[in-house]
Structure formats: C-alpha cells, structure tokens
One Martini backbone bead per residue (centre of mass of N, CA, C, O) as a GRO file, in nm:
protein
  388
    1MET     BB    1   0.670   7.610  -9.029
    2GLU     BB    2   0.775   7.792  -9.260
    3ILE     BB    3   0.553   7.713  -9.457
    4LEU     BB    4   0.313   7.820  -9.290
    5LYS     BB    5   0.410   8.114  -9.279
    6GLY     BB    6   0.418   8.157  -9.585
    7THR     BB    7   0.119   8.097  -9.637
    8TYR     BB    8   0.006   8.317  -9.448
    9SER     BB    9   0.141   8.555  -9.594
   10ILE     BB   10   0.001   8.511  -9.869
   11ASP     BB   11  -0.290   8.534  -9.768
   12GLN     BB   12  -0.263   8.823  -9.665
   13THR     BB   13  -0.185   8.952  -9.935
   14LEU     BB   14  -0.438   8.867 -10.093
   15MET     BB   15  -0.641   9.002  -9.905
   16LYS     BB   16  -0.531   9.291  -9.938
   17LEU     BB   17  -0.572   9.307 -10.245
   18ALA     BB   18  -0.877   9.262 -10.245
   19VAL     BB   19  -0.952   9.498 -10.062
   20ASP     BB   20  -0.815   9.716 -10.231
   21PHE     BB   21  -0.991   9.674 -10.483
   22ILE     BB   22  -1.266   9.731 -10.351
   23LEU     BB   23  -1.202  10.021 -10.256
   24ILE     BB   24  -1.141  10.142 -10.534
   25ILE     BB   25  -1.415  10.087 -10.655
   26GLY     BB   26  -1.574  10.253 -10.448
   27ILE     BB   27  -1.436  10.524 -10.507
   28LEU     BB   28  -1.509  10.541 -10.809
   29LEU     BB   29  -1.817  10.529 -10.778
   30ASN     BB   30  -1.837  10.785 -10.608
   31ILE     BB   31  -1.715  10.980 -10.812
   32ILE     BB   32  -1.924  10.934 -11.033
   33ALA     BB   33  -2.168  11.025 -10.868
   34LEU     BB   34  -2.065  11.312 -10.800
   35ILE     BB   35  -2.025  11.413 -11.087
   36GLY     BB   36  -2.316  11.374 -11.182
   37LEU     BB   37  -2.432  11.578 -10.970
   38LEU     BB   38  -2.243  11.834 -11.011
   39ARG     BB   39  -2.329  11.874 -11.324
   40LEU     BB   40  -2.579  11.984 -11.241
   41LYS     BB   41  -2.734  12.288 -11.283
   42GLN     BB   42  -3.019  12.201 -11.139
   43LYS     BB   43  -3.046  12.200 -10.804
   44LYS     BB   44  -3.191  12.020 -10.547
   45LEU     BB   45  -3.238  11.882 -10.251
   46PRO     BB   46  -3.200  11.584 -10.343
   47GLN     BB   47  -2.917  11.633 -10.470
   48TYR     BB   48  -2.774  11.741 -10.216
   49ILE     BB   49  -2.817  11.488 -10.048
   50LEU     BB   50  -2.664  11.294 -10.238
   51ILE     BB   51  -2.393  11.434 -10.213
   52VAL     BB   52  -2.357  11.385  -9.911
   53PHE     BB   53  -2.390  11.083  -9.913
   54TRP     BB   54  -2.150  11.009 -10.111
   55PHE     BB   55  -1.936  11.151  -9.941
   56LEU     BB   56  -1.961  10.969  -9.691
   57ILE     BB   57  -1.899  10.706  -9.832
   58LEU     BB   58  -1.621  10.798  -9.930
   59SER     BB   59  -1.499  10.841  -9.643
   60ILE     BB   60  -1.515  10.543  -9.565
   61PHE     BB   61  -1.327  10.432  -9.783
   62ILE     BB   62  -1.082  10.608  -9.713
   63PHE     BB   63  -1.047  10.510  -9.424
   64PHE     BB   64  -0.998  10.207  -9.495
   65TYR     BB   65  -0.761  10.259  -9.681
   66ALA     BB   66  -0.579  10.398  -9.470
   67ASN     BB   67  -0.587  10.159  -9.270
   68LEU     BB   68  -0.462   9.942  -9.460
   69HIS     BB   69  -0.194  10.149  -9.519
   70ASP     BB   70  -0.119  10.336  -9.281
   71LEU     BB   71  -0.257  10.639  -9.320
   72LYS     BB   72  -0.273  10.860  -9.078
   73THR     BB   73  -0.359  11.134  -9.193
   74LEU     BB   74  -0.596  11.036  -9.368
   75ARG     BB   75  -0.746  10.895  -9.137
   76PHE     BB   76  -0.788  11.147  -8.959
   77ILE     BB   77  -0.955  11.308  -9.165
   78ALA     BB   78  -1.175  11.092  -9.241
   79ASN     BB   79  -1.291  11.055  -8.949
   80TYR     BB   80  -1.450  11.327  -8.938
   81PHE     BB   81  -1.661  11.224  -9.160
   82GLN     BB   82  -1.713  10.905  -9.065
   83GLY     BB   83  -1.761  10.883  -8.756
   84GLY     BB   84  -2.092  10.987  -8.782
   85ALA     BB   85  -2.231  10.863  -9.041
   86ARG     BB   86  -2.431  10.650  -8.907
   87PHE     BB   87  -2.605  10.913  -8.792
   88LEU     BB   88  -2.651  11.065  -9.080
   89ILE     BB   89  -2.753  10.887  -9.318
   90PRO     BB   90  -3.039  10.790  -9.235
   91PRO     BB   91  -3.179  11.077  -9.210
   92LEU     BB   92  -3.097  11.159  -9.496
   93ILE     BB   93  -3.273  10.951  -9.644
   94PHE     BB   94  -3.539  11.040  -9.525
   95LEU     BB   95  -3.519  11.330  -9.643
   96TYR     BB   96  -3.503  11.243  -9.936
   97ILE     BB   97  -3.789  11.131  -9.958
   98LYS     BB   98  -3.930  11.391  -9.876
   99SER     BB   99  -3.806  11.584 -10.100
  100ILE     BB  100  -3.924  11.449 -10.357
  101PHE     BB  101  -4.248  11.499 -10.245
  102SER     BB  102  -4.145  11.803 -10.173
  103ASN     BB  103  -4.165  12.184 -10.193
  104LYS     BB  104  -4.075  12.276  -9.925
  105PRO     BB  105  -3.854  12.521  -9.808
  106ASP     BB  106  -3.862  12.413  -9.482
  107LEU     BB  107  -3.776  12.110  -9.461
  108LEU     BB  108  -3.496  12.109  -9.328
  109LYS     BB  109  -3.578  12.266  -9.072
  110LYS     BB  110  -3.802  12.065  -8.976
  111TYR     BB  111  -3.568  11.805  -8.972
  112LEU     BB  112  -3.320  11.870  -8.776
  113ILE     BB  113  -3.375  11.678  -8.530
  114HIS     BB  114  -3.257  11.415  -8.674
  115PHE     BB  115  -2.941  11.533  -8.622
  116VAL     BB  116  -2.871  11.517  -8.317
  117PRO     BB  117  -2.716  11.248  -8.281
  118PHE     BB  118  -2.476  11.338  -8.455
  119ILE     BB  119  -2.391  11.588  -8.297
  120LEU     BB  120  -2.336  11.438  -8.031
  121TYR     BB  121  -2.131  11.234  -8.139
  122PHE     BB  122  -1.928  11.435  -8.258
  123THR     BB  123  -1.880  11.602  -7.994
  124PHE     BB  124  -1.847  11.339  -7.769
  125TYR     BB  125  -1.652  11.148  -7.970
  126THR     BB  126  -1.496  11.215  -8.231
  127VAL     BB  127  -1.326  11.448  -8.122
  128PRO     BB  128  -1.217  11.324  -7.854
  129ASN     BB  129  -1.085  11.076  -7.993
  130SER     BB  130  -0.874  11.246  -8.162
  131LEU     BB  131  -0.768  11.368  -7.862
  132ASP     BB  132  -0.751  11.142  -7.637
  133PHE     BB  133  -0.979  11.098  -7.449
  134GLN     BB  134  -1.049  10.903  -7.175
  135TYR     BB  135  -1.368  10.860  -7.178
  136VAL     BB  136  -1.382  10.700  -7.447
  137GLN     BB  137  -1.290  10.425  -7.332
  138LEU     BB  138  -1.546  10.382  -7.159
  139ILE     BB  139  -1.743  10.368  -7.388
  140ASP     BB  140  -1.610  10.119  -7.532
  141GLU     BB  141  -1.643   9.925  -7.281
  142TYR     BB  142  -1.982   9.966  -7.232
  143ILE     BB  143  -2.033  10.031  -7.547
  144ASN     BB  144  -2.195   9.922  -7.845
  145ARG     BB  145  -2.178  10.104  -8.123
  146ALA     BB  146  -2.244   9.914  -8.358
  147LEU     BB  147  -2.525   9.827  -8.257
  148ILE     BB  148  -2.653  10.108  -8.249
  149LYS     BB  149  -2.605  10.184  -8.545
  150ASP     BB  150  -2.763   9.954  -8.674
  151ILE     BB  151  -3.039  10.002  -8.544
  152TYR     BB  152  -3.069  10.295  -8.628
  153GLY     BB  153  -3.053  10.246  -8.937
  154ILE     BB  154  -3.284  10.037  -8.967
  155VAL     BB  155  -3.510  10.213  -8.864
  156TYR     BB  156  -3.482  10.444  -9.071
  157LEU     BB  157  -3.503  10.270  -9.333
  158SER     BB  158  -3.779  10.155  -9.266
  159LEU     BB  159  -3.923  10.429  -9.261
  160SER     BB  160  -3.846  10.508  -9.549
  161LEU     BB  161  -3.987  10.270  -9.688
  162LYS     BB  162  -4.267  10.328  -9.581
  163LEU     BB  163  -4.288  10.612  -9.698
  164PHE     BB  164  -4.257  10.531  -9.992
  165TYR     BB  165  -4.516  10.353 -10.013
  166VAL     BB  166  -4.714  10.572  -9.935
  167VAL     BB  167  -4.637  10.781 -10.155
  168ASN     BB  168  -4.670  10.597 -10.398
  169ASN     BB  169  -4.977  10.557 -10.363
  170THR     BB  170  -5.046  10.858 -10.382
  171MET     BB  171  -4.928  10.908 -10.667
  172LYS     BB  172  -5.124  10.723 -10.816
  173GLN     BB  173  -5.376  10.900 -10.752
  174ASN     BB  174  -5.259  11.192 -10.852
  175TYR     BB  175  -5.099  11.051 -11.131
  176SER     BB  176  -5.250  10.823 -11.204
  177ASN     BB  177  -5.076  10.542 -11.368
  178ILE     BB  178  -4.844  10.514 -11.179
  179LYS     BB  179  -4.552  10.326 -11.143
  180GLU     BB  180  -4.311  10.156 -10.977
  181LYS     BB  181  -4.085  10.206 -11.188
  182ASP     BB  182  -4.053  10.519 -11.136
  183PHE     BB  183  -3.944  10.424 -10.820
  184LEU     BB  184  -3.731  10.187 -10.824
  185TRP     BB  185  -3.464  10.314 -10.746
  186ILE     BB  186  -3.541  10.388 -10.456
  187GLU     BB  187  -3.612  10.108 -10.359
  188LYS     BB  188  -3.335   9.985 -10.414
  189PHE     BB  189  -3.175  10.179 -10.241
  190LEU     BB  190  -3.306  10.104  -9.967
  191ILE     BB  191  -3.271   9.794  -9.969
  192CYS     BB  192  -2.965   9.775 -10.002
  193PHE     BB  193  -2.889   9.936  -9.734
  194LEU     BB  194  -3.052   9.760  -9.545
  195LEU     BB  195  -2.894   9.497  -9.599
  196VAL     BB  196  -2.622   9.599  -9.505
  197LEU     BB  197  -2.711   9.648  -9.208
  198ILE     BB  198  -2.801   9.361  -9.146
  199ILE     BB  199  -2.526   9.231  -9.192
  200ASP     BB  200  -2.379   9.399  -8.977
  201LEU     BB  201  -2.555   9.304  -8.741
  202LEU     BB  202  -2.486   9.002  -8.759
  203LEU     BB  203  -2.184   9.043  -8.703
  204THR     BB  204  -2.217   9.178  -8.427
  205ILE     BB  205  -2.376   8.949  -8.287
  206SER     BB  206  -2.162   8.729  -8.329
  207GLU     BB  207  -1.946   8.865  -8.157
  208ILE     BB  208  -2.110   8.870  -7.894
  209SER     BB  209  -2.192   8.565  -7.875
  210PHE     BB  210  -1.876   8.446  -7.933
  211GLY     BB  211  -1.642   8.644  -7.828
  212TYR     BB  212  -1.536   8.809  -8.083
  213ASN     BB  213  -1.265   9.009  -8.250
  214VAL     BB  214  -1.237   9.163  -8.566
  215SER     BB  215  -1.082   9.376  -8.809
  216TRP     BB  216  -1.239   9.269  -9.091
  217ASP     BB  217  -1.554   9.321  -9.070
  218GLY     BB  218  -1.570   9.601  -9.206
  219TYR     BB  219  -1.492   9.492  -9.495
  220ILE     BB  220  -1.749   9.334  -9.542
  221THR     BB  221  -1.939   9.576  -9.553
  222VAL     BB  222  -1.793   9.721  -9.781
  223PHE     BB  223  -1.844   9.507  -9.992
  224PHE     BB  224  -2.161   9.539  -9.988
  225ILE     BB  225  -2.159   9.831 -10.074
  226VAL     BB  226  -2.031   9.784 -10.351
  227VAL     BB  227  -2.251   9.598 -10.455
  228ALA     BB  228  -2.480   9.802 -10.429
  229MET     BB  229  -2.352  10.020 -10.611
  230SER     BB  230  -2.324   9.848 -10.865
  231TYR     BB  231  -2.623   9.789 -10.899
  232LEU     BB  232  -2.722  10.085 -10.904
  233GLY     BB  233  -2.544  10.167 -11.141
  234TYR     BB  234  -2.653   9.969 -11.349
  235TYR     BB  235  -2.950  10.051 -11.323
  236GLY     BB  236  -2.903  10.351 -11.391
  237VAL     BB  237  -2.797  10.309 -11.679
  238THR     BB  238  -3.046  10.133 -11.790
  239GLN     BB  239  -3.274  10.339 -11.688
  240SER     BB  240  -3.088  10.615 -11.675
  241GLU     BB  241  -2.893  10.739 -11.446
  242VAL     BB  242  -2.635  10.764 -11.246
  243PHE     BB  243  -2.780  10.752 -10.935
  244LEU     BB  244  -3.051  10.857 -11.094
  245PRO     BB  245  -3.363  10.935 -11.109
  246ASP     BB  246  -3.544  11.007 -11.386
  247PHE     BB  247  -3.780  11.195 -11.265
  248LEU     BB  248  -3.565  11.414 -11.153
  249ILE     BB  249  -3.388  11.472 -11.449
  250GLN     BB  250  -3.547  11.494 -11.718
  251LYS     BB  251  -3.595  11.800 -11.738
  252HIS     BB  252  -3.302  11.882 -11.729
  253ILE     BB  253  -3.206  11.734 -11.982
  254THR     BB  254  -3.397  11.868 -12.183
  255LYS     BB  255  -3.300  12.158 -12.134
  256THR     BB  256  -3.003  12.114 -12.196
  257ILE     BB  257  -3.037  12.012 -12.488
  258LYS     BB  258  -3.209  12.256 -12.602
  259LEU     BB  259  -3.070  12.528 -12.475
  260GLU     BB  260  -2.753  12.475 -12.469
  261ASN     BB  261  -2.664  12.270 -12.717
  262LYS     BB  262  -2.872  12.255 -12.964
  263THR     BB  263  -2.942  11.951 -12.921
  264PHE     BB  264  -3.029  11.607 -12.986
  265TYR     BB  265  -3.086  11.277 -12.925
  266LEU     BB  266  -3.246  11.282 -13.182
  267LYS     BB  267  -3.298  11.218 -13.495
  268ASP     BB  268  -3.494  11.306 -13.753
  269GLU     BB  269  -3.554  11.016 -13.856
  270GLU     BB  270  -3.634  10.904 -13.577
  271LYS     BB  271  -3.876  11.083 -13.519
  272GLU     BB  272  -4.054  10.987 -13.757
  273VAL     BB  273  -4.061  10.688 -13.685
  274LEU     BB  274  -4.172  10.718 -13.397
  275LYS     BB  275  -4.429  10.869 -13.473
  276GLN     BB  276  -4.555  10.641 -13.640
  277LYS     BB  277  -4.550  10.416 -13.429
  278PHE     BB  278  -4.707  10.559 -13.208
  279SER     BB  279  -4.962  10.617 -13.372
  280GLN     BB  280  -5.030  10.325 -13.436
  281HIS     BB  281  -5.055  10.212 -13.139
  282MET     BB  282  -5.272  10.419 -13.053
  283ASN     BB  283  -5.493  10.417 -13.290
  284GLU     BB  284  -5.511  10.101 -13.346
  285GLU     BB  285  -5.452   9.957 -13.050
  286LYS     BB  286  -5.502  10.122 -12.794
  287LEU     BB  287  -5.300  10.117 -12.535
  288TYR     BB  288  -5.435  10.335 -12.338
  289LEU     BB  289  -5.663  10.135 -12.222
  290SER     BB  290  -5.446  10.049 -12.033
  291PRO     BB  291  -5.390  10.089 -11.690
  292ASP     BB  292  -5.083   9.941 -11.708
  293LEU     BB  293  -4.937  10.139 -11.862
  294ASN     BB  294  -4.596  10.176 -11.980
  295LEU     BB  295  -4.297  10.253 -12.110
  296LYS     BB  296  -4.197   9.962 -12.162
  297MET     BB  297  -4.436   9.854 -12.323
  298ILE     BB  298  -4.403  10.051 -12.563
  299ALA     BB  299  -4.106   9.999 -12.625
  300ASP     BB  300  -4.144   9.699 -12.693
  301ARG     BB  301  -4.354   9.743 -12.921
  302MET     BB  302  -4.150   9.949 -13.081
  303GLU     BB  303  -3.850   9.861 -13.053
  304VAL     BB  304  -3.727  10.041 -12.812
  305SER     BB  305  -3.590  10.235 -12.596
  306GLU     BB  306  -3.669  10.407 -12.317
  307ARG     BB  307  -3.489  10.652 -12.368
  308LYS     BB  308  -3.587  10.714 -12.657
  309LEU     BB  309  -3.886  10.746 -12.582
  310SER     BB  310  -3.845  10.973 -12.378
  311ALA     BB  311  -3.723  11.169 -12.587
  312PHE     BB  312  -3.971  11.180 -12.771
  313PHE     BB  313  -4.160  11.328 -12.575
  314GLY     BB  314  -3.975  11.582 -12.541
  315GLU     BB  315  -3.893  11.654 -12.855
  316VAL     BB  316  -4.176  11.603 -13.007
  317LEU     BB  317  -4.426  11.639 -12.785
  318ASN     BB  318  -4.368  11.814 -12.533
  319SER     BB  319  -4.399  11.564 -12.321
  320SER     BB  320  -4.506  11.342 -12.116
  321PHE     BB  321  -4.604  11.031 -12.091
  322TYR     BB  322  -4.872  11.065 -11.918
  323ASP     BB  323  -4.983  11.307 -12.069
  324SER     BB  324  -5.010  11.171 -12.343
  325ILE     BB  325  -5.190  10.930 -12.261
  326ASN     BB  326  -5.419  11.104 -12.132
  327SER     BB  327  -5.503  11.242 -12.395
  328PHE     BB  328  -5.617  10.988 -12.528
  329ARG     BB  329  -5.824  10.923 -12.305
  330VAL     BB  330  -5.988  11.181 -12.331
  331GLU     BB  331  -6.070  11.151 -12.629
  332GLU     BB  332  -6.219  10.885 -12.585
  333ALA     BB  333  -6.423  10.996 -12.379
  334LYS     BB  334  -6.552  11.213 -12.560
  335ILE     BB  335  -6.675  11.018 -12.765
  336ILE     BB  336  -6.855  10.860 -12.563
  337LEU     BB  337  -7.009  11.110 -12.436
  338LYS     BB  338  -7.145  11.171 -12.727
  339SER     BB  339  -7.276  10.908 -12.711
  340ASN     BB  340  -7.503  10.640 -12.635
  341ALA     BB  341  -7.325  10.482 -12.421
  342VAL     BB  342  -7.398  10.651 -12.164
  343GLU     BB  343  -7.676  10.506 -12.105
  344SER     BB  344  -7.515  10.215 -12.016
  345HIS     BB  345  -7.304  10.408 -11.870
  346SER     BB  346  -7.112  10.535 -11.656
  347ILE     BB  347  -6.889  10.780 -11.625
  348THR     BB  348  -6.685  10.614 -11.465
  349GLY     BB  349  -6.686  10.370 -11.658
  350ILE     BB  350  -6.569  10.525 -11.895
  351GLY     BB  351  -6.301  10.600 -11.767
  352LEU     BB  352  -6.205  10.306 -11.716
  353SER     BB  353  -6.229  10.217 -12.024
  354CYS     BB  354  -5.993  10.445 -12.100
  355GLY     BB  355  -5.758  10.386 -11.849
  356PHE     BB  356  -5.843  10.474 -11.587
  357SER     BB  357  -5.797  10.403 -11.236
  358SER     BB  358  -6.005  10.640 -11.149
  359LYS     BB  359  -6.231  10.877 -11.079
  360SER     BB  360  -6.043  11.105 -10.985
  361SER     BB  361  -5.845  11.100 -11.228
  362PHE     BB  362  -6.053  11.146 -11.448
  363TYR     BB  363  -6.170  11.419 -11.352
  364ARG     BB  364  -5.904  11.577 -11.327
  365ILE     BB  365  -5.788  11.536 -11.617
  366PHE     BB  366  -6.033  11.622 -11.783
  367LYS     BB  367  -6.048  11.912 -11.668
  368ASN     BB  368  -5.757  11.993 -11.746
  369LYS     BB  369  -5.808  11.952 -12.064
  370THR     BB  370  -6.119  12.100 -12.091
  371GLY     BB  371  -6.246  12.272 -11.828
  372MET     BB  372  -6.428  12.015 -11.752
  373SER     BB  373  -6.636  11.793 -11.661
  374PRO     BB  374  -6.778  11.506 -11.773
  375SER     BB  375  -7.073  11.587 -11.704
  376VAL     BB  376  -7.071  11.863 -11.844
  377TYR     BB  377  -6.986  11.762 -12.120
  378ARG     BB  378  -7.236  11.582 -12.158
  379ALA     BB  379  -7.452  11.802 -12.135
  380LEU     BB  380  -7.352  11.972 -12.377
  381ALA     BB  381  -7.376  11.745 -12.587
  382LEU     BB  382  -7.685  11.709 -12.562
  383LYS     BB  383  -7.766  11.996 -12.644
  384GLU     BB  384  -7.635  11.983 -12.924
  385SER     BB  385  -7.801  11.739 -13.029
  386HIS     BB  386  -8.088  11.876 -13.001
  387ARG     BB  387  -8.039  12.108 -13.200
  388THR     BB  388  -7.974  11.903 -13.448
   0.00000   0.00000   0.00000
C-alpha cells in the first residue's frame, strides 16, 4: 500500500511539473507577442485588438498558474481579467477581422453590441463570484457555463472564419492576383483557436455524458492553447513577424528602417545582386505572365528568402510586390495593344494573357498606371499609327 501511495505521489509531482512547464511556456509566448505589438510605433485598431487579445490569454495562463501553486492573491486578481474572457475573446477576434479590412473610424463603436454578453457576465457573475454572493452558487448548480462558453466561442469563430473567406475573395478581385498566402497567418490564427474550442467542447460534453468532473481538464485546454501559440509563433517567425501578419506591418517596418534607424535590411551589394536577378527573371522569363505568381514563387526562383525579397521591393524598388508585378503586366499589355495582335484578340483577352486575373482588375490597374482605360489607349495608339 505504501508503495502505491508513493507511486501516486510521484505521478502527481511529475504531472504538476509538466503542467507548470507548459504554463510558463505559455506565459513567455504571450509576453513575446505583447512586446512585439507594444514596440510598434504606429498602431492601428487591429494591433490594439491583438494587444487586448494576448493580454486576456496571458491572464488565463496566470490564473491557472496561480491556481496550480495556490497563489490566492494572484489568482483573485487574474480572475477579474480572465473570468469573462471566454465571452470577450470571440467577439474581439470577429472585430479584429473586420478592422483589418476596414478603415472606418467608428468601427469599434458600431460593433460594441457584440460585447454585451461579456459586460453582463462580468457584472452579474465575475464580480459577485469574487465577493461570494450566494446566488452565484445557484447559477453553477443549474447552468453549465463551460458548455455555453464553448458554443458561444465556436459560433463566433466560425462567423469570423466565414467573414475572412468572404473578404479574402473580395480582396482578390479588388487587388489583382492577391493570394491566400498573404492572409494565411489570419486563417491559421482562426483555425487554431477554433480547434482549441472544439477540443474544450468535446471535454465538456464527455464530462456531462459520463457524469464525471475533474479539476485538470482546464489544463488540457491550456496545453492546446500553448500548442496553437507555438505553431502561430513559429509560422510568424518564418513567414513575417512574431504573431503579426506581414501585410499589416510591412509598411511600418519599412518606414522604421528608413526614417528612424537610417539603416537598411539589405546591404548595398545584396541590392545590386537582387536587382539583376529580379530583372533577369522578369524580362527574360516573364514570370509576371503567370496569374498565380506570388512572392514565394519568385523568391524560390531567385533562391532568396521571402523576407529578403520583400525588403528588396521596399528598399530598392520603393514599391510593393503586387504593384511592381502589375507594372510589368501593364507594360506588356501596352506593347500588345499597340501591335496588330489586338485584331485577333479581345482587349480583355490581352489583359488575361498578360497575367491579370480578371477584366475588372486589368481595367482598374491599367487606368491607374496610365491614366486611361485599355480601350482608350488602344484607340490613341491606332490614331498615332495612322498618322505615321
């Protein structure tokens, strides 16, 4: 019997150490994310939302850490921040997706109604629970809060994911051949935390179905949050910045490098080499004719990292990737529109053959670059040819 007790005690100690390690990793990842966001000089609504989001996740980790080590004061303080976090984080993520693709100044005010459930929960449960109000016990007895939180979060994250795909498709039409990769961080972000909630829901349903209640199930969810954060952090480092989508901060980084530090990411000799390689692949191989062209494809062909190539566009060409590629496409279209090839091809067909993904993007970008539509440009070219 003594041996069994000793074995059980060792197992508990090892479990506590493992959980403690996971919580510390989660806290460190949160701190890294928050530091990365807080260091940004020019923050917009998406960045502020991410700051609040990671702070709430941090409060959850601190609460579980305090609970594991029976740190009553720290647990009491952390509970005020994490108590209603499950009702605050989902609409916050939904607003985050909205804010990325909208510049409306009153966006936050417009969607304040989404935070009513959190306000009600915080007012009538979190605060009274910390003050040991009796009616809170009745709520816990008759209402499964975990189940409600899981369903609430899953619904909101599903709506956020749906919104992302709708907006992503719209962005493709409005901004030429923009690819899923440009928004892949956000997609991974949504899917990761949706999966965490689904796992938590399955744990909650199993408890209800089989009639058991364990104190460590919350730590299982925390573990999967850490896994999600680790994956997002790794992807952020290899793709752009830690926990930040590249297209949101690229302009900020370029401005910071050029205006504040007076230094560049690329060395002078690297700029010249990249310029020659880029010119070769564009002018000789005409990679821009591919409507599916993206940054990774060119980076792989030039045998450089995506980050270095992205810096090349900003530091050397003073332009974005898609603006640069579309400039080549417009020049190609201008050559064809001046030639006799237009007689056997429609103007739209010429645009598509030059790498544009649709008629609307071709006309919009061509007019933006030349000041006239392709048809007007063709008409003027014909007049000029008749004169000569």
